[in-house]
Amino acid sequence: MSITVKAADAAQFLALVPRLLGCTPNRSLVLVPMSGSRSLGAMRLDLPSDDLADGVASAAIGMLCRIADVDALAAVVYTDAPIGRSPDGDGPPALPGATLVAALAVRADACGLRLVDALTVARDGWGSHEDPALPPGGRALDDLRVHDTTARQLASAGITADGDQASGATLPRVEASARRAVAQAFASLASALEVICGIPSMSGAASRIDPAALEAACELDDLPTLFEDALSWHPGPSPMRAAMLGWCLSRPSLRDIALVQWATDQNGGDVAMDAQRRWEDGAEYPADLASVMWGEGPRPDAERLEAALAIVREVAALVPKKQRPGPLALCGWLSWALGRSSHADRYTTLALAIDRRHGLADIVRSFVRAGHLPDWAFRQH
């Protein structure tokens, strides 16, 4: 749901920035690209040290220049540092982040972008780097509150700022008994697949095949339908469903079908599955499907990606450790596709801690650490 909220002054603008991000940042640089007086979203970067300010400013402004219709920006530094005294003892106080703000101003001017305002939210106050009347110690942090009417409007649209940029990157907590049930379902599914398809079971065939596992194995015959239905699942109460998805997401060829389908639609899954079969027979994999993984092509539906991420996070929490890297890597890709690079880095690091050669996890983490964002992050459609 898209809503329009007007900020009357710098304090109201700062109160709304966390809602643009979906979190309350700390130790961060946040850039808000603008077209005229309208914001086009927000981009968060880790706050660099002063010696890295020039490079970060250059890269950040370069990314903003890729956004269609952008002609201005606002910059906000979030820091744990306190506001300092005036350098000459007579002017405004020294706001943390001044070196970075100066570098941003130079790069923005060189690119033809107007720097509307540059602000710092410090440990003990806030202020604008353009405010000559800034009082000693800055302005009160209590000023940065969303007005009640606006807060209700945002809440009704589901727009929140819970936690910081790292919040939400931990797997859901599940009971040990739930994990044991999924591990047993995994073993039963493997035995069923060995009987039906001849796929070797790593744990050895069971003396009796679980009927539920046989039914689940048959559902794997239509993966696009399975992946589409999974968007409305809650795997926790159904160990076999968690096992089915965990089994698929642990296999790169099947996981990539899910990735393409959840980033497009069920028809995209059908096309991806057909392409995978052709590739296994020696044909080239279609470039338009491969480009989805690199973040190119039409912008995915965010609600669809969110639903997929919620399911895959739960699966990653439930499956045995050996099967966890695949779901974790996909959590990383989905987070990256949604613009949550900090979360993507966390998930892929967890995956690589289990399997240091995991391909997708390594690719997504390299995207994040190189500052590479999906192409659709720079487009409105």
Coordinates of C-alpha atoms in Angstrom, one line a residue:
M1 CA 0.0 0.0 0.0
S2 CA 1.4 3.4 -1.0
I3 CA 0.7 6.5 1.0
T4 CA 1.8 10.1 0.9
V5 CA 3.0 11.8 4.0
K6 CA 4.3 15.4 4.1
A7 CA 7.1 16.5 6.4
A8 CA 6.8 20.1 7.5
D9 CA 10.3 20.4 8.8
A10 CA 13.6 18.6 9.4
A11 CA 12.4 17.0 12.6
Q12 CA 9.3 15.5 10.9
F13 CA 11.5 14.3 8.0
L14 CA 13.9 12.6 10.4
A15 CA 11.0 11.0 12.2
L16 CA 9.8 9.5 8.9
V17 CA 13.2 8.2 7.6
P18 CA 13.0 5.0 9.7
R19 CA 9.6 4.3 8.1
L20 CA 11.1 4.6 4.6
L21 CA 13.7 2.0 5.6
G22 CA 11.5 -0.3 7.7
C23 CA 13.9 -0.1 10.6
T24 CA 15.6 2.4 12.9
P25 CA 19.2 2.5 11.7
N26 CA 22.3 2.9 13.8
R27 CA 25.9 3.6 12.8
S28 CA 24.6 4.2 9.3
L29 CA 24.5 6.7 6.4
V30 CA 21.0 7.0 4.9
L31 CA 20.4 8.7 1.6
V32 CA 16.9 9.7 0.5
P33 CA 16.8 10.3 -3.3
M34 CA 14.2 12.8 -4.4
S35 CA 12.4 14.0 -7.5
G36 CA 11.4 17.5 -6.8
S37 CA 10.0 17.4 -3.3
R38 CA 9.0 13.7 -3.5
S39 CA 11.1 11.0 -1.9
L40 CA 11.9 8.0 -4.1
G41 CA 12.7 5.6 -1.2
A42 CA 15.8 5.4 1.0
M43 CA 19.2 3.7 0.8
R44 CA 21.2 2.7 3.9
L45 CA 25.0 2.1 4.1
D46 CA 27.2 1.2 6.9
L47 CA 28.8 4.4 8.4
P48 CA 32.4 4.6 7.1
S49 CA 35.4 6.0 9.0
D50 CA 36.6 9.4 7.9
D51 CA 39.5 8.0 5.8
L52 CA 36.9 6.0 3.7
A53 CA 34.5 8.9 3.4
D54 CA 35.5 9.9 -0.2
G55 CA 35.2 6.4 -1.6
V56 CA 31.9 5.7 0.1
A57 CA 30.5 9.1 -1.0
S58 CA 31.5 8.5 -4.6
A59 CA 30.0 5.0 -4.7
A60 CA 26.8 6.2 -3.0
I61 CA 26.1 9.1 -5.2
G62 CA 26.9 6.9 -8.2
M63 CA 24.2 4.5 -7.2
L64 CA 21.7 7.4 -6.7
C65 CA 22.5 8.6 -10.2
R66 CA 21.1 5.3 -11.6
I67 CA 17.6 6.1 -10.2
A68 CA 15.2 7.4 -12.8
D69 CA 14.0 11.0 -12.3
V70 CA 16.3 11.7 -9.3
D71 CA 17.4 15.3 -9.1
A72 CA 18.1 15.8 -5.4
L73 CA 18.9 14.0 -2.2
A74 CA 18.9 14.3 1.6
A75 CA 21.6 12.7 3.7
V76 CA 21.3 11.5 7.3
V77 CA 24.2 10.3 9.4
Y78 CA 23.2 8.0 12.3
T79 CA 26.0 7.7 14.9
D80 CA 26.7 6.7 18.5
A81 CA 29.1 9.6 18.8
P82 CA 28.1 12.7 20.8
I83 CA 27.7 16.2 19.4
G84 CA 30.9 18.2 19.9
R85 CA 31.6 21.8 20.8
S86 CA 32.0 24.5 18.2
P87 CA 35.5 24.4 16.7
D88 CA 36.0 28.1 17.2
G89 CA 34.0 28.3 20.4
D90 CA 31.5 30.8 18.9
G91 CA 29.7 29.0 16.0
P92 CA 27.4 26.1 15.9
P93 CA 28.4 22.8 17.5
A94 CA 30.4 20.2 15.6
L95 CA 28.1 17.5 14.3
P96 CA 29.6 14.0 13.8
G97 CA 29.8 13.0 10.2
A98 CA 31.0 16.3 8.8
T99 CA 33.8 14.8 6.7
L100 CA 31.3 12.4 5.1
V101 CA 28.7 15.1 4.5
A102 CA 31.4 17.3 2.8
A103 CA 32.4 14.5 0.5
L104 CA 28.8 13.8 -0.4
A105 CA 28.2 17.5 -1.2
V106 CA 31.2 17.5 -3.6
R107 CA 30.1 14.3 -5.3
A108 CA 26.4 15.3 -5.5
D109 CA 27.4 18.7 -7.1
A110 CA 29.6 17.0 -9.6
C111 CA 26.7 14.8 -10.7
G112 CA 24.2 17.6 -10.8
L113 CA 22.2 16.5 -7.8
R114 CA 20.9 19.1 -5.3
L115 CA 21.7 18.3 -1.6
V116 CA 18.5 19.4 0.1
D117 CA 19.8 18.9 3.6
A118 CA 22.4 16.9 5.5
L119 CA 21.5 15.9 9.0
T120 CA 23.1 13.9 11.9
V121 CA 21.3 12.0 14.5
A122 CA 23.8 11.6 17.3
R123 CA 23.8 9.9 20.7
D124 CA 22.7 13.0 22.5
G125 CA 20.9 15.2 19.9
W126 CA 20.4 16.0 16.3
G127 CA 20.9 18.8 13.9
S128 CA 21.4 20.0 10.3
H129 CA 24.9 20.6 9.0
E130 CA 23.3 23.6 7.2
D131 CA 21.9 25.2 10.4
P132 CA 23.9 28.2 11.6
A133 CA 21.6 28.6 14.5
L134 CA 22.1 25.1 15.9
P135 CA 22.2 25.4 19.7
P136 CA 25.0 23.8 21.7
G137 CA 24.5 20.1 22.1
G138 CA 22.1 20.1 19.1
R139 CA 18.4 19.7 19.1
A140 CA 16.5 17.3 21.4
L141 CA 16.0 13.8 20.2
D142 CA 12.5 14.0 21.6
D143 CA 11.7 16.2 18.6
L144 CA 11.9 13.1 16.3
R145 CA 8.5 11.7 16.9
V146 CA 5.9 10.9 14.3
H147 CA 2.7 12.9 14.9
D148 CA -0.2 10.8 16.2
T149 CA -2.3 11.2 13.1
T150 CA 0.6 10.3 10.8
A151 CA 1.5 7.4 13.0
R152 CA -2.0 6.0 12.7
Q153 CA -1.9 6.4 9.0
L154 CA 1.4 4.6 8.7
A155 CA 0.4 1.8 11.0
S156 CA -2.8 1.2 9.1
A157 CA -0.6 0.8 6.0
G158 CA 1.6 -1.7 7.8
I159 CA 4.6 0.7 7.7
T160 CA 6.8 0.3 10.8
A161 CA 10.3 0.8 11.9
D162 CA 10.8 -2.0 14.4
G163 CA 14.4 -2.9 15.3
D164 CA 17.6 -1.8 13.6
Q165 CA 19.0 -2.9 10.3
A166 CA 20.2 -6.2 11.7
S167 CA 16.8 -7.1 13.2
G168 CA 14.9 -9.8 11.3
A169 CA 18.0 -11.6 10.1
T170 CA 17.8 -14.3 12.7
L171 CA 15.9 -17.5 12.0
P172 CA 12.6 -18.1 13.8
R173 CA 12.9 -20.0 17.1
V174 CA 11.5 -23.5 16.8
E175 CA 11.2 -26.3 19.4
A176 CA 13.7 -29.2 19.3
S177 CA 10.8 -31.6 18.9
A178 CA 9.7 -29.8 15.7
R179 CA 13.3 -30.2 14.3
R180 CA 13.2 -33.9 15.2
A181 CA 9.9 -34.3 13.5
V182 CA 11.2 -32.7 10.3
A183 CA 14.4 -34.8 10.4
Q184 CA 12.2 -37.9 10.6
A185 CA 10.1 -36.6 7.7
F186 CA 13.3 -36.0 5.7
A187 CA 14.3 -39.6 6.2
S188 CA 10.9 -40.9 5.3
L189 CA 10.8 -38.7 2.1
A190 CA 14.2 -39.9 1.1
S191 CA 13.1 -43.5 1.5
A192 CA 10.0 -42.9 -0.5
L193 CA 11.9 -41.3 -3.3
E194 CA 14.3 -44.2 -3.4
V195 CA 11.4 -46.6 -3.9
I196 CA 9.6 -44.4 -6.5
C197 CA 12.4 -42.8 -8.4
G198 CA 15.5 -44.7 -7.5
I199 CA 17.1 -41.6 -5.9
P200 CA 19.5 -43.1 -3.3
S201 CA 18.7 -42.4 0.3
M202 CA 21.7 -41.2 2.4
S203 CA 20.2 -42.8 5.5
G204 CA 19.3 -46.2 4.1
A205 CA 15.9 -47.5 3.2
A206 CA 13.3 -47.8 5.9
S207 CA 11.6 -51.2 6.4
R208 CA 8.2 -49.5 5.9
I209 CA 7.5 -46.5 3.7
D210 CA 5.4 -43.8 5.3
P211 CA 2.2 -43.2 3.2
A212 CA 2.5 -39.5 3.8
A213 CA 6.0 -39.6 2.4
L214 CA 4.8 -41.4 -0.7
E215 CA 2.1 -38.7 -1.2
A216 CA 4.7 -36.0 -0.7
A217 CA 7.1 -37.6 -3.2
C218 CA 4.3 -37.6 -5.8
E219 CA 3.7 -33.9 -5.2
L220 CA 7.3 -33.3 -6.3
D221 CA 6.3 -34.3 -9.8
D222 CA 4.7 -30.8 -10.3
L223 CA 7.2 -28.4 -8.8
P224 CA 5.7 -25.1 -10.0
T225 CA 2.3 -26.0 -8.3
L226 CA 4.2 -27.1 -5.2
F227 CA 6.2 -23.8 -5.0
E228 CA 3.1 -21.7 -5.7
D229 CA 1.1 -23.5 -3.0
A230 CA 4.0 -23.1 -0.6
L231 CA 3.6 -19.3 -0.6
S232 CA 0.5 -19.8 1.6
W233 CA 2.0 -22.6 3.8
H234 CA 3.0 -22.5 7.4
P235 CA 5.5 -25.4 7.5
G236 CA 5.9 -25.6 11.3
P237 CA 2.8 -27.7 12.0
S238 CA 3.5 -29.9 8.9
P239 CA 6.9 -31.6 9.2
M240 CA 6.5 -33.3 5.8
R241 CA 5.9 -29.9 4.1
A242 CA 9.0 -28.5 5.7
A243 CA 10.9 -31.6 4.5
M244 CA 9.6 -31.3 1.0
L245 CA 10.7 -27.7 0.6
G246 CA 14.0 -28.4 2.4
W247 CA 14.7 -31.3 0.0
C248 CA 14.0 -29.1 -3.0
L249 CA 15.9 -26.1 -1.8
S250 CA 19.0 -28.2 -1.0
R251 CA 19.2 -29.1 -4.7
P252 CA 20.5 -26.2 -6.9
S253 CA 18.5 -27.1 -10.0
L254 CA 15.2 -27.2 -8.1
R255 CA 16.1 -24.2 -5.9
D256 CA 16.7 -22.1 -8.9
I257 CA 13.2 -23.0 -10.3
A258 CA 11.8 -21.7 -7.0
L259 CA 13.9 -18.6 -7.1
V260 CA 12.7 -17.7 -10.6
Q261 CA 9.1 -18.5 -9.8
W262 CA 8.9 -16.5 -6.6
A263 CA 10.5 -13.6 -8.4
T264 CA 8.0 -13.8 -11.3
D265 CA 4.9 -16.1 -11.2
Q266 CA 3.9 -19.7 -11.7
N267 CA 4.3 -19.5 -15.4
G268 CA 7.8 -18.3 -14.8
G269 CA 8.3 -21.5 -12.7
D270 CA 7.0 -23.6 -15.6
V271 CA 9.4 -21.9 -18.0
A272 CA 12.3 -22.3 -15.6
M273 CA 11.6 -26.0 -15.1
D274 CA 11.5 -26.6 -18.8
A275 CA 14.8 -24.6 -19.2
Q276 CA 16.4 -26.6 -16.5
R277 CA 15.5 -29.9 -18.3
R278 CA 16.8 -28.6 -21.6
W279 CA 20.0 -27.4 -20.0
E280 CA 20.6 -30.9 -18.5
D281 CA 20.2 -32.2 -22.0
G282 CA 22.9 -29.9 -23.3
A283 CA 21.0 -26.7 -24.3
E284 CA 22.0 -23.2 -23.2
Y285 CA 20.2 -21.8 -20.2
P286 CA 18.1 -18.8 -21.3
A287 CA 19.7 -15.5 -20.5
D288 CA 16.5 -13.9 -19.4
L289 CA 16.0 -16.5 -16.7
A290 CA 19.6 -16.3 -15.6
S291 CA 19.3 -12.5 -15.4
V292 CA 16.7 -12.8 -12.6
M293 CA 19.4 -14.2 -10.3
W294 CA 21.6 -11.2 -11.1
G295 CA 18.9 -8.8 -10.2
E296 CA 18.0 -7.8 -13.8
G297 CA 14.6 -7.7 -15.5
P298 CA 11.2 -6.6 -14.3
R299 CA 10.9 -5.6 -10.6
P300 CA 9.5 -8.6 -8.6
D301 CA 6.3 -8.2 -6.5
A302 CA 7.6 -7.3 -3.1
E303 CA 4.7 -9.0 -1.3
R304 CA 5.5 -12.2 -3.2
L305 CA 9.1 -12.1 -2.2
E306 CA 8.1 -11.4 1.4
A307 CA 5.9 -14.4 1.5
A308 CA 8.6 -16.6 0.1
L309 CA 11.1 -15.3 2.6
A310 CA 8.8 -16.0 5.5
I311 CA 8.4 -19.6 4.3
V312 CA 12.0 -20.2 3.6
R313 CA 13.2 -18.7 6.9
E314 CA 10.9 -21.2 8.7
V315 CA 12.1 -24.1 6.6
A316 CA 15.8 -23.1 7.3
A317 CA 15.0 -23.1 11.0
L318 CA 13.4 -26.5 10.9
V319 CA 15.5 -28.7 8.6
P320 CA 18.6 -30.6 9.8
K321 CA 21.8 -28.7 9.7
K322 CA 23.2 -30.5 6.7
Q323 CA 20.2 -29.4 4.6
R324 CA 20.3 -25.8 5.9
P325 CA 22.7 -24.0 3.5
G326 CA 20.3 -24.2 0.6
P327 CA 17.4 -22.5 2.4
L328 CA 19.8 -20.0 4.1
A329 CA 21.3 -19.0 0.7
L330 CA 17.8 -18.5 -0.7
C331 CA 16.9 -16.4 2.3
G332 CA 20.0 -14.3 1.4
W333 CA 18.9 -13.9 -2.2
L334 CA 15.4 -13.0 -1.3
S335 CA 16.6 -10.4 1.3
W336 CA 19.0 -9.0 -1.3
A337 CA 16.2 -8.8 -3.9
L338 CA 14.2 -6.8 -1.3
G339 CA 17.0 -4.4 -0.7
R340 CA 18.1 -5.8 2.6
S341 CA 21.8 -6.3 2.0
S342 CA 22.6 -6.5 5.7
H343 CA 20.2 -9.4 6.1
A344 CA 21.5 -11.1 3.0
D345 CA 25.0 -10.9 4.4
R346 CA 23.9 -12.5 7.6
Y347 CA 22.1 -15.4 6.0
T348 CA 24.8 -16.2 3.5
T349 CA 27.5 -16.1 6.2
L350 CA 25.4 -18.7 8.1
A351 CA 25.2 -20.9 5.0
L352 CA 28.9 -20.7 4.3
A353 CA 29.7 -21.5 7.9
I354 CA 28.1 -24.9 7.2
D355 CA 29.2 -25.4 3.6
R356 CA 32.0 -23.1 2.6
R357 CA 31.7 -24.1 -1.1
H358 CA 28.0 -23.3 -1.4
G359 CA 27.6 -21.6 -4.7
L360 CA 24.5 -19.4 -4.3
A361 CA 25.5 -18.3 -0.8
D362 CA 29.0 -17.3 -2.1
I363 CA 27.5 -15.4 -5.1
V364 CA 25.0 -13.4 -3.0
R365 CA 27.6 -12.6 -0.3
S366 CA 29.9 -11.3 -3.1
F367 CA 27.1 -9.1 -4.4
V368 CA 26.6 -7.6 -0.9
R369 CA 30.3 -7.1 -0.1
A370 CA 30.8 -5.5 -3.5
G371 CA 27.9 -3.1 -2.9
H372 CA 26.0 -4.6 -5.9
L373 CA 22.3 -4.0 -5.8
P374 CA 19.6 -5.4 -8.0
D375 CA 18.9 -3.3 -11.1
W376 CA 15.3 -3.1 -10.1
A377 CA 16.3 -1.2 -7.0
F378 CA 16.9 1.8 -9.2
R379 CA 13.6 1.7 -11.0
Q380 CA 10.1 2.4 -9.8
H381 CA 8.6 -0.4 -12.0

